[in-house]
Coordinates of N, CA and C in Angstrom, one line a residue:
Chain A
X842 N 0.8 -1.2 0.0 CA 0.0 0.0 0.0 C 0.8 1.3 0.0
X843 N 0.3 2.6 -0.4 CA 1.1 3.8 0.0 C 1.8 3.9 1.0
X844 N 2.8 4.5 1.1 CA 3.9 5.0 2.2 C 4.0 6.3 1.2
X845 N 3.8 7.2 3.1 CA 4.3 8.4 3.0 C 5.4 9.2 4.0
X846 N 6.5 9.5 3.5 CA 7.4 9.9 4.7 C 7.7 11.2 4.9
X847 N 7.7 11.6 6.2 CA 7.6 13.1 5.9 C 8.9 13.7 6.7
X848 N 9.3 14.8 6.1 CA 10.6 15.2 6.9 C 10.7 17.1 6.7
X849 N 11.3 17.8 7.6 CA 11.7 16.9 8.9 C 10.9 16.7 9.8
X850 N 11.0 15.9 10.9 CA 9.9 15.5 12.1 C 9.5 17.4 13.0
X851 N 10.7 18.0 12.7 CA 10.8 19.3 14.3 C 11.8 20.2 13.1
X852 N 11.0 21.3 13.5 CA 11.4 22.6 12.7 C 11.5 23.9 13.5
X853 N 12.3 24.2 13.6 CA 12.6 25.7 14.4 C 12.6 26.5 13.3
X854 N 11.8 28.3 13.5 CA 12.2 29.4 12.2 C 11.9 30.0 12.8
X855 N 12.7 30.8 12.4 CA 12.9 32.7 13.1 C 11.6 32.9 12.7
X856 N 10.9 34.0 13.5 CA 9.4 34.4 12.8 C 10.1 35.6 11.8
X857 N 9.3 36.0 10.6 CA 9.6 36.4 9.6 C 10.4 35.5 8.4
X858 N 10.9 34.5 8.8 CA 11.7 33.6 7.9 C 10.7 32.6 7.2
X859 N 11.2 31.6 6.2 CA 10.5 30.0 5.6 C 10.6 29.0 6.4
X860 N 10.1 28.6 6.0 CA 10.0 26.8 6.9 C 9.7 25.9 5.4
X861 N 10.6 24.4 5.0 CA 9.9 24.0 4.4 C 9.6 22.7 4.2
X862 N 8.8 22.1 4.5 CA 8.3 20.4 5.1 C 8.0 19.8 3.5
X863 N 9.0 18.7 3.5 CA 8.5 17.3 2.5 C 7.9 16.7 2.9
X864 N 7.3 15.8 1.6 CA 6.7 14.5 1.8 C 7.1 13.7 0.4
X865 N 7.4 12.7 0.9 CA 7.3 11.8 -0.4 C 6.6 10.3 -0.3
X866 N 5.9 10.4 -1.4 CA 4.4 9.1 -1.4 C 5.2 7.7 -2.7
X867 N 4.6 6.8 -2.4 CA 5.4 5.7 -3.7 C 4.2 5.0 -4.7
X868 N 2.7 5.6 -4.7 CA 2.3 5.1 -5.2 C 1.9 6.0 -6.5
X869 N 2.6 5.5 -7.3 CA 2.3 6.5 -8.8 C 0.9 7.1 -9.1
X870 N 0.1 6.0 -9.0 CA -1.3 6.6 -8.7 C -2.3 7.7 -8.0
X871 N -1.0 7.8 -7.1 CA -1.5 9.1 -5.9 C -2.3 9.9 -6.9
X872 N -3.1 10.4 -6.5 CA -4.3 11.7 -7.4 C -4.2 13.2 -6.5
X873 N -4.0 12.9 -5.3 CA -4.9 14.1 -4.3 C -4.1 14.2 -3.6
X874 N -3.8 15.7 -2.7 CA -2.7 15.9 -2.1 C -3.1 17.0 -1.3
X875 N -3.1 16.8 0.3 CA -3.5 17.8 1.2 C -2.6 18.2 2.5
X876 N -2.6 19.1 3.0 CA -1.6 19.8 4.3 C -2.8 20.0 4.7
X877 N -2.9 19.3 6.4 CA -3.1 19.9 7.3 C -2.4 20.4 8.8
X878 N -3.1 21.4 9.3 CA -2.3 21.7 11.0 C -3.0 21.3 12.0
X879 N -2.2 20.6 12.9 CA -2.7 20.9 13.9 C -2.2 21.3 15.0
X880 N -2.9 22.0 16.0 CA -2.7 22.9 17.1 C -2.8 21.7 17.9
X881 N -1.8 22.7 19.3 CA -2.0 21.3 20.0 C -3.4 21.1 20.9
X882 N -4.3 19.9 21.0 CA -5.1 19.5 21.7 C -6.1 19.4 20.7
X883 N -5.8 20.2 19.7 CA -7.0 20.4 18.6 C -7.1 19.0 17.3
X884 N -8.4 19.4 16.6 CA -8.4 18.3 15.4 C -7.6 19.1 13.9
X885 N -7.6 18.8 13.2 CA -7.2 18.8 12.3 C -7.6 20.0 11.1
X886 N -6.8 20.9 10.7 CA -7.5 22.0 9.9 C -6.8 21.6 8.7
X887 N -7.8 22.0 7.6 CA -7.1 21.4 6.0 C -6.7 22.7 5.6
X888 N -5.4 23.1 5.0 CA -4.4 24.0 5.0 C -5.0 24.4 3.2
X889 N -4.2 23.3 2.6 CA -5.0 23.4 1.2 C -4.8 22.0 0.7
X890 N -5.0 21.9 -0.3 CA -5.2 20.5 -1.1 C -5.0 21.0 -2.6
X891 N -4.9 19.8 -3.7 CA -4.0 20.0 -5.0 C -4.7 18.3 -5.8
X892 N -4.8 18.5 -6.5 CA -5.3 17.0 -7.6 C -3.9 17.0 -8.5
X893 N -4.0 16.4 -8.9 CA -2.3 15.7 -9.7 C -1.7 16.5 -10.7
X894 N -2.7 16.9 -11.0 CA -2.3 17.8 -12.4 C -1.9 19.3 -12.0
X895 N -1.8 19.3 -10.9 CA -1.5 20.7 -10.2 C -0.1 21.0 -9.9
X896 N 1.2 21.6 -10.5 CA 2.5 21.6 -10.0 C 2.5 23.1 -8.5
X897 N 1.9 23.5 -8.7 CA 2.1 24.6 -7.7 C 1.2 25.5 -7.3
X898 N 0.5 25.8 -6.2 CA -0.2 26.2 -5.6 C 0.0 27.1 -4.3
X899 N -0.8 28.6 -4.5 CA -0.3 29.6 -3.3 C -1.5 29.8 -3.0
X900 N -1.5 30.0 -1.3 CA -2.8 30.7 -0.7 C -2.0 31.3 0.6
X901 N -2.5 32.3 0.8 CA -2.4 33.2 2.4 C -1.0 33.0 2.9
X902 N 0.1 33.0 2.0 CA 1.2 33.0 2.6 C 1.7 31.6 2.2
X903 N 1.3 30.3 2.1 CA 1.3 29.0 1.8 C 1.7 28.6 0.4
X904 N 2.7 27.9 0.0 CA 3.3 27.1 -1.7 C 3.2 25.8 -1.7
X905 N 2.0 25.2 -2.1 CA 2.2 23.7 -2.5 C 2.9 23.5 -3.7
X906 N 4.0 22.4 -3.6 CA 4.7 22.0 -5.3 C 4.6 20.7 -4.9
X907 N 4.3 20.1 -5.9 CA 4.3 18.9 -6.6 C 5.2 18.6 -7.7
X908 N 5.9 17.7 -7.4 CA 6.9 16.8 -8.3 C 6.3 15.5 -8.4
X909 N 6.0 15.4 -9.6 CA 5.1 13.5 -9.6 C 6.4 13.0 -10.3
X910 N 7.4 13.1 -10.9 CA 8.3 12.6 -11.4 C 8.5 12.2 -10.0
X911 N 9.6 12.7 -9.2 CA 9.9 12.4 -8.0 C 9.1 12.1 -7.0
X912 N 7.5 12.1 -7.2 CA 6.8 11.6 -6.1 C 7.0 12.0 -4.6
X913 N 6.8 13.2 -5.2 CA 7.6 14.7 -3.8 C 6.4 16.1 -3.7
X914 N 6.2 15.9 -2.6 CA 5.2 17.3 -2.4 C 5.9 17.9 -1.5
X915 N 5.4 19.5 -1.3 CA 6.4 20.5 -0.7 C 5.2 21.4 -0.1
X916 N 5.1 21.7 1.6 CA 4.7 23.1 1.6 C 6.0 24.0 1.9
X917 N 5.5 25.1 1.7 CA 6.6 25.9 2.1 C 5.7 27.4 2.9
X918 N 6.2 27.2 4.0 CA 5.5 28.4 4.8 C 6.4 29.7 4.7
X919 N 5.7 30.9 3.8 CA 6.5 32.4 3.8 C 6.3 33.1 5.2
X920 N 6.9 33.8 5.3 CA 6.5 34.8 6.6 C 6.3 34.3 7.8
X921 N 6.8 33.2 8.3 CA 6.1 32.5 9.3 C 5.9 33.3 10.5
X922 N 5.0 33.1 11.4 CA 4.7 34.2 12.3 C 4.0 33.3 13.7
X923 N 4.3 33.6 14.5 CA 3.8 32.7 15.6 C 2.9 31.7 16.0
X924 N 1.9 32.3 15.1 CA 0.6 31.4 14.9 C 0.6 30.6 14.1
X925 N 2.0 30.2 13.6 CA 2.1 29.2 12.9 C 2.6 27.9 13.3
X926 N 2.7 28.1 14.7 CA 3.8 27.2 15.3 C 2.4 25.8 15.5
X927 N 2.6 24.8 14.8 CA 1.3 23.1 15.4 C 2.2 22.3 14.4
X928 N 1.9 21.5 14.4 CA 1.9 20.1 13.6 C 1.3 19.9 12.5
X929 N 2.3 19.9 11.4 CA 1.9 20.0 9.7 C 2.3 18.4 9.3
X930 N 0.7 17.7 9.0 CA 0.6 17.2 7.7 C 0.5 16.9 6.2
X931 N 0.8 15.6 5.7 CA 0.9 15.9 4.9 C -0.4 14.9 4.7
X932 N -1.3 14.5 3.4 CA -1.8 13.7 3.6 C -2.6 13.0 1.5
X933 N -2.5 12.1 1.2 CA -2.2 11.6 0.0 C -3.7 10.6 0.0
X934 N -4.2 10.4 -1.1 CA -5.1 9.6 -1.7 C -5.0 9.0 -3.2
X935 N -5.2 7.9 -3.3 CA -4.9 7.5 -4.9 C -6.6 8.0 -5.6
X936 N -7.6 8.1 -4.3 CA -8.5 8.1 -5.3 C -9.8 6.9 -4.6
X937 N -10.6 6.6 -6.1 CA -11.4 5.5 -5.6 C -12.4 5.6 -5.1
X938 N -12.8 4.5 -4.0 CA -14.3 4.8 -3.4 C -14.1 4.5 -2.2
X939 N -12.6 4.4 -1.9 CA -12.6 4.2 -0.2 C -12.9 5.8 0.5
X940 N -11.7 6.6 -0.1 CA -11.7 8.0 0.5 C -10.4 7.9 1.5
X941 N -10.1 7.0 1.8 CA -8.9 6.9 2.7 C -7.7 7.6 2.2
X942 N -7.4 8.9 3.6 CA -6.2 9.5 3.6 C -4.8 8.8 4.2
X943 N -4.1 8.9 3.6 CA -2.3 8.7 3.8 C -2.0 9.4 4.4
X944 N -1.7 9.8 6.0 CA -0.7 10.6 6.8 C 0.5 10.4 6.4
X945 N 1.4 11.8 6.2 CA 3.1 11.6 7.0 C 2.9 11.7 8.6
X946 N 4.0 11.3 9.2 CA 4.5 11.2 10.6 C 4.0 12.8 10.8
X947 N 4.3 13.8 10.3 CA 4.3 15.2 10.8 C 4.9 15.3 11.2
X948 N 5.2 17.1 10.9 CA 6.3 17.7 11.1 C 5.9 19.0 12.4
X949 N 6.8 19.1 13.9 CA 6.4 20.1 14.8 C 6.7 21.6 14.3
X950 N 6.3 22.5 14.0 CA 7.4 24.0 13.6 C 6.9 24.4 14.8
X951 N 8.0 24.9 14.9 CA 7.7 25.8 16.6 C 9.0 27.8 15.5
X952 N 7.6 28.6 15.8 CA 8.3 29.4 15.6 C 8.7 30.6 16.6
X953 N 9.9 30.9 16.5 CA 10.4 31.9 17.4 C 10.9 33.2 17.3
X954 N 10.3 33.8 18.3 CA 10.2 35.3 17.9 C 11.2 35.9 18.1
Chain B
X1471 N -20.0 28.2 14.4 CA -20.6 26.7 15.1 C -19.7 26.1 14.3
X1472 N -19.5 24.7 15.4 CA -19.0 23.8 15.1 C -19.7 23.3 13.9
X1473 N -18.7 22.8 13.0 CA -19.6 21.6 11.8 C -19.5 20.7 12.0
X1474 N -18.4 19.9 12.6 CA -18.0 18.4 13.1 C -18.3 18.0 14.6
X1475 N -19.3 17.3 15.1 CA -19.0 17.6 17.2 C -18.9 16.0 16.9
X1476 N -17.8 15.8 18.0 CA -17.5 15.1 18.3 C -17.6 15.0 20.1
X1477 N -18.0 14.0 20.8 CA -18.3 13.5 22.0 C -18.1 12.0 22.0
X1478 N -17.7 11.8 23.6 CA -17.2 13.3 24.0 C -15.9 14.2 23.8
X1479 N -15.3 14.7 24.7 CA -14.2 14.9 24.4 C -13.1 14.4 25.0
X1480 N -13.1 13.9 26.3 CA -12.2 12.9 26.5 C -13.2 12.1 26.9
X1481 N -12.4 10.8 26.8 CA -12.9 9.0 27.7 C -12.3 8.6 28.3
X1482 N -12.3 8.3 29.6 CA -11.3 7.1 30.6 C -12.3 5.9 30.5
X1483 N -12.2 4.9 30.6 CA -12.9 3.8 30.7 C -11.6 2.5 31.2
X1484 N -12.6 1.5 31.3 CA -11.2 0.4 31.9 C -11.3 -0.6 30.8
X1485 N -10.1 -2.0 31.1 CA -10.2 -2.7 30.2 C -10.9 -3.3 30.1
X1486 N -11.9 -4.0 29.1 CA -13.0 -4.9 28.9 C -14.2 -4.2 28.5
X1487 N -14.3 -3.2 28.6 CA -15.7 -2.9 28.7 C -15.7 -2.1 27.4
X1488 N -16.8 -1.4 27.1 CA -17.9 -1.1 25.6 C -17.9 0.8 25.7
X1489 N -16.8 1.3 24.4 CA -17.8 2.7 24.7 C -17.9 2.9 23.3
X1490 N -19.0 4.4 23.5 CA -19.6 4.4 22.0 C -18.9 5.7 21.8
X1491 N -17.9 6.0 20.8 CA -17.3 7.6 20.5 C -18.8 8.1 19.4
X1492 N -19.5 9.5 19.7 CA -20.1 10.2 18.6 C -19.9 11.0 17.3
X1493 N -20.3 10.8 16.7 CA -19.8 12.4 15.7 C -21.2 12.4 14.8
X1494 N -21.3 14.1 14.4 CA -21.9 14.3 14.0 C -21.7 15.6 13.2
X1495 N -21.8 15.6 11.7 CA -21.3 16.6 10.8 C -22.8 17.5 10.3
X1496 N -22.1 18.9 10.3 CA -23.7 19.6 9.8 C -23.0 19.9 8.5
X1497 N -22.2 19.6 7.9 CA -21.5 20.4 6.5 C -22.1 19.5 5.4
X1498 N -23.4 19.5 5.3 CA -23.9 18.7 4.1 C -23.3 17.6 3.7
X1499 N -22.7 17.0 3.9 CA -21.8 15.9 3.5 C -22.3 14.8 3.3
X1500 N -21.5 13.7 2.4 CA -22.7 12.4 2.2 C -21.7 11.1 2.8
X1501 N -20.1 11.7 2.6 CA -19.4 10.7 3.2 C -18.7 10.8 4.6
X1502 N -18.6 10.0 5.6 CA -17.6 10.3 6.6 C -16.3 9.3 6.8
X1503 N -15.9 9.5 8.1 CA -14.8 8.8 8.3 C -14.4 8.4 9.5
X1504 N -13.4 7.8 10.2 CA -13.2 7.6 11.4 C -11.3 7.5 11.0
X1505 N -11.0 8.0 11.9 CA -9.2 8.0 11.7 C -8.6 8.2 13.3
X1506 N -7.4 7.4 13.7 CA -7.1 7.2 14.7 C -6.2 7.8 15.0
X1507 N -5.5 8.8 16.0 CA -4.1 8.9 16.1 C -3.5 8.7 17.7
X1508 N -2.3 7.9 17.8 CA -1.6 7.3 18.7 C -0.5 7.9 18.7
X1509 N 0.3 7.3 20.1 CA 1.6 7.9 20.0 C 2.9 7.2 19.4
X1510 N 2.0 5.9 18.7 CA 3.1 4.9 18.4 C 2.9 5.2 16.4
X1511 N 1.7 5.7 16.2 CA 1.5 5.3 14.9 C 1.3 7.0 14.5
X1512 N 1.6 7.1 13.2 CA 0.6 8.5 12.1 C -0.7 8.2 12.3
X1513 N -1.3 9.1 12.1 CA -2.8 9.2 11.8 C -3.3 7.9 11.2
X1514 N -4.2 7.2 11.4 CA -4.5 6.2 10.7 C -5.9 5.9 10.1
X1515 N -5.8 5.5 8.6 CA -7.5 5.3 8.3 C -8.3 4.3 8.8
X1516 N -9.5 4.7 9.1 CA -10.2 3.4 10.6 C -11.3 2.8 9.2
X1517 N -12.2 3.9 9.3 CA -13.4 3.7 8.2 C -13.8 4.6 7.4
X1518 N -14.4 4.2 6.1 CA -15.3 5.3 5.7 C -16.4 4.8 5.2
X1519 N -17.5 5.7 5.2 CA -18.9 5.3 4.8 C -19.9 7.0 3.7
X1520 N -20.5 6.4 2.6 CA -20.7 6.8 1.6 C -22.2 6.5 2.0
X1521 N -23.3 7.1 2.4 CA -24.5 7.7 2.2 C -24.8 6.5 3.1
X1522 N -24.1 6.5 4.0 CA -24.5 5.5 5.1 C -24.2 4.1 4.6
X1523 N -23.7 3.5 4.1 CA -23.1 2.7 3.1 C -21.6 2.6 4.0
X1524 N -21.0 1.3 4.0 CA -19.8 1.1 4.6 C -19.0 0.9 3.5
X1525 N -17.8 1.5 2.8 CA -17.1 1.4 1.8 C -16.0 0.6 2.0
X1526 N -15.2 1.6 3.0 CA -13.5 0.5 3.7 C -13.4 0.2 4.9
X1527 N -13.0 -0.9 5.1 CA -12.5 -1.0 6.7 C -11.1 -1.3 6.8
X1528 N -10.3 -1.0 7.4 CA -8.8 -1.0 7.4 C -8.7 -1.5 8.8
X1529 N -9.6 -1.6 9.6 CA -9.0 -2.1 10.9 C -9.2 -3.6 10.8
X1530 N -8.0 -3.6 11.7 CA -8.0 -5.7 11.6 C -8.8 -6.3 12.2
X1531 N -9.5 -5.5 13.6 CA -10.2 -6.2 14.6 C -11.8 -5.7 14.6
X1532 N -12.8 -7.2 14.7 CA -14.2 -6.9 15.0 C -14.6 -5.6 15.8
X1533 N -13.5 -5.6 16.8 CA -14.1 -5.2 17.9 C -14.3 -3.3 17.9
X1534 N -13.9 -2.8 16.8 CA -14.6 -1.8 16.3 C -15.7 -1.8 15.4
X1535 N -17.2 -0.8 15.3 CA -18.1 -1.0 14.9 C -18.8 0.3 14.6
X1536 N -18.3 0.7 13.2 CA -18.9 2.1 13.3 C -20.9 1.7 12.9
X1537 N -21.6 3.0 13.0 CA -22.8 2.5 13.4 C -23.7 3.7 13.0
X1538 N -24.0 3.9 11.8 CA -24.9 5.2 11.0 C -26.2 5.2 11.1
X1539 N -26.8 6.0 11.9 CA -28.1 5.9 12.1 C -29.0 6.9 11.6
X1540 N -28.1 7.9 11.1 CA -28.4 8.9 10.2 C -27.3 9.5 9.1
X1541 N -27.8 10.1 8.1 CA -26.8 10.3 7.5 C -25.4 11.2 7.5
X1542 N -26.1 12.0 9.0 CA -24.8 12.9 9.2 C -24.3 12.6 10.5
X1543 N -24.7 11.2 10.9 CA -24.1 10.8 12.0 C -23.0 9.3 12.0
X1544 N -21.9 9.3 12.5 CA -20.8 8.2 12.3 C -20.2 8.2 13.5
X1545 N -21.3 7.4 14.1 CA -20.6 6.7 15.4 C -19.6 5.5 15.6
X1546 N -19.0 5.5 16.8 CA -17.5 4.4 16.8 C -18.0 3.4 17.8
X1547 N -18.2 2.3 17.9 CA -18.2 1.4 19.3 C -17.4 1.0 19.4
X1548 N -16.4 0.4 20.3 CA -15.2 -0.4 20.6 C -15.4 -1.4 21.7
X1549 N -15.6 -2.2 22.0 CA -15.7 -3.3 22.6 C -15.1 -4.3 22.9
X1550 N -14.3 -4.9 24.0 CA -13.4 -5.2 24.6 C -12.2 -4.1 24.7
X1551 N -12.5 -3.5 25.5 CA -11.4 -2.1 25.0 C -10.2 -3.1 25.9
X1552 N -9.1 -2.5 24.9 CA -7.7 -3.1 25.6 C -7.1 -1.5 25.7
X1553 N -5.5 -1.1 26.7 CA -5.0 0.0 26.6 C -4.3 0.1 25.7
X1554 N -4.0 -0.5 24.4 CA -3.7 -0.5 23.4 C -5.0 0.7 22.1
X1555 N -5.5 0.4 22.9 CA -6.9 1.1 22.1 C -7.0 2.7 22.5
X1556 N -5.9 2.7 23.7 CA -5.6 4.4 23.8 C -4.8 5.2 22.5
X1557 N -5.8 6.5 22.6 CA -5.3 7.2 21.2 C -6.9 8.4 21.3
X1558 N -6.4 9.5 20.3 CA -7.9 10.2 20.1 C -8.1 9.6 18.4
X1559 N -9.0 9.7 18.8 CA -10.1 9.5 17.4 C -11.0 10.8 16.7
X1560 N -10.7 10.7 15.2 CA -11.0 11.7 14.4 C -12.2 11.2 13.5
X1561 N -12.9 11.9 13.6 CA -14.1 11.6 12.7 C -14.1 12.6 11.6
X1562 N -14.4 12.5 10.7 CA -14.0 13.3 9.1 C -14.9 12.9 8.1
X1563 N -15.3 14.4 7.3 CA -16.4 14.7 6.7 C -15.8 14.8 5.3
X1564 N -16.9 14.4 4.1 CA -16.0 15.4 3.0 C -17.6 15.1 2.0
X1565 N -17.6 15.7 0.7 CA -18.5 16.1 0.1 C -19.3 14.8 -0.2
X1566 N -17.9 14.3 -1.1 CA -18.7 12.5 -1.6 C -17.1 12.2 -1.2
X1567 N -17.3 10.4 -1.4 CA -16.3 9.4 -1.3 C -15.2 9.6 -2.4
X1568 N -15.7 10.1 -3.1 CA -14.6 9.7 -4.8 C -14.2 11.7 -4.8
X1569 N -13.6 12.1 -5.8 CA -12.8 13.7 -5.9 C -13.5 14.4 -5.6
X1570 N -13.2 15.5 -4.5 CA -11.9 16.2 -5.1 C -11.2 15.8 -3.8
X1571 N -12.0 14.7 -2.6 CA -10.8 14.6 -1.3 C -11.0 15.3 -0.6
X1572 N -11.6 16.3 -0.4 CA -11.2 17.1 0.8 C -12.0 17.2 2.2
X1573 N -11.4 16.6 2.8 CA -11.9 15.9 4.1 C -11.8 16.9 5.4
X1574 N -12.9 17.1 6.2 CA -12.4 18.2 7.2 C -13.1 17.0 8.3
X1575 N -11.7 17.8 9.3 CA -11.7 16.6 10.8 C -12.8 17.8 12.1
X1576 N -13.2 16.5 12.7 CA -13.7 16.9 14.1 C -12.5 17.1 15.0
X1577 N -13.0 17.7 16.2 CA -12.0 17.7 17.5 C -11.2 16.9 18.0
X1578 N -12.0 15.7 17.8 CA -11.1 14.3 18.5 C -12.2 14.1 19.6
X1579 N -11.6 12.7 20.0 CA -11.9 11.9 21.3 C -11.0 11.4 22.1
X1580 N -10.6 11.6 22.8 CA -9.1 11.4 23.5 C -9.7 10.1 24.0
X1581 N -9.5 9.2 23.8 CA -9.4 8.0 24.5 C -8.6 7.2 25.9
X1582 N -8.9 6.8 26.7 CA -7.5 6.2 27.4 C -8.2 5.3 28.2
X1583 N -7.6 3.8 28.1 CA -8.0 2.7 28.6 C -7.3 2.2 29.5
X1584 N -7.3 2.4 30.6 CA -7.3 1.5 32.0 C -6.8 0.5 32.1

């Protein structure tokens, strides 16, 4: 089945600086591709999401890239700023009729002021 | 307002015995989900169900039992709870089962077995 590995596990960044979290998935068929955070104690907020045919994507500060050759997704957080500091997933679907998401491990950013 | 509630919000319970985790989505949705997170494992897929319809099950053991009694409701039973069965549980909404994916999570249920 899918494997997704995500790196790095623990991220420190200056506030005002990048941060930028991989994931890499091994099922060619992957279709769907989503970042979420979470805060601590909290459930899970969907950051954005991307379908296959999508190489790059920006929202509110946020860059999803997609490499299907290399079977590599990327967010990349600009500006990071304190309220950025939870637990970033990554999270993958081939599709289908199950609906079942692929976590990475997640990554902690803790940013510092 | 919440769109996802999940109840409760934590559980202690001991081992052997039966609890029922709730959820319940008001975001129009036709599909749900059940997803587990531990300290040993990632997030993990439990179930999902399509207009009340059970699609996948990924867990090995009977002894979970999701249980739709409406369409915007996806409850969890666990039975014979072991402390292995400690973790919160995520219940998760999305439009339909097939594209575009995008799944939004409840609070959690913090579980912890005795």
């Amino acid at each position: 089945g899918e494997q997704v590995e995500q790196r790095p596990p623990h991220l420190s960044v200056r506030e005002g600086d990048s941060a930028i979290i991989i994931c890499t998935y091994t099922d060619s068929a992957t279709a769907y591709f989503s970042w979420y955070k979470q805060e601590a104690g909290a459930g899970l907020q969907l950051l954005m999401s991307v379908l296959s045919n999508v190489d790059r994507k920006e929202e509110q500060g946020l860059t999803v890239l997609l490499n299907k050759k290399d079977k590599r997704l990327s967010l990349n957080l600009t500006a990071a700023h304190p309220g950025d500091s939870a637990v970033y997933f990554c999270a993958v679907t081939t599709g289908g009729l199950s609906g079942k998401l692929t976590f990475g491990e997640g990554t902690q950013v803790t940013v510092i002021s | 307002d919440p769109k996802i509630i999940q109840k409760p919000k934590y559980l202690v319970a001991v081992t052997g015995s039966e609890k029922i985790l709730i959820c319940e989505q008001y975001l129009g949705h036709n599909a749900m989900y059940w997803y587990r997170q531990s300290a040993k494992k990632p997030l993990e897929f439990m179930f999902s169900y399509s207009y009340q319809k059970l699609m996948d099950n990924q867990t090995a053991s009977s002894r979970f039992q999701p249980q739709s009694s409406k369409k915007n409701h996806l409850d969890l039973q666990i039975t014979a709870l072991k402390p292995d069965d400690s973790a919160t549980y995520f219940c998760a909404s999305s439009q339909e089962d097939w594209g575009p994916y995008e799944q939004y999570f409840g609070p959690g249920t913090r579980l912890t077995v005795l």
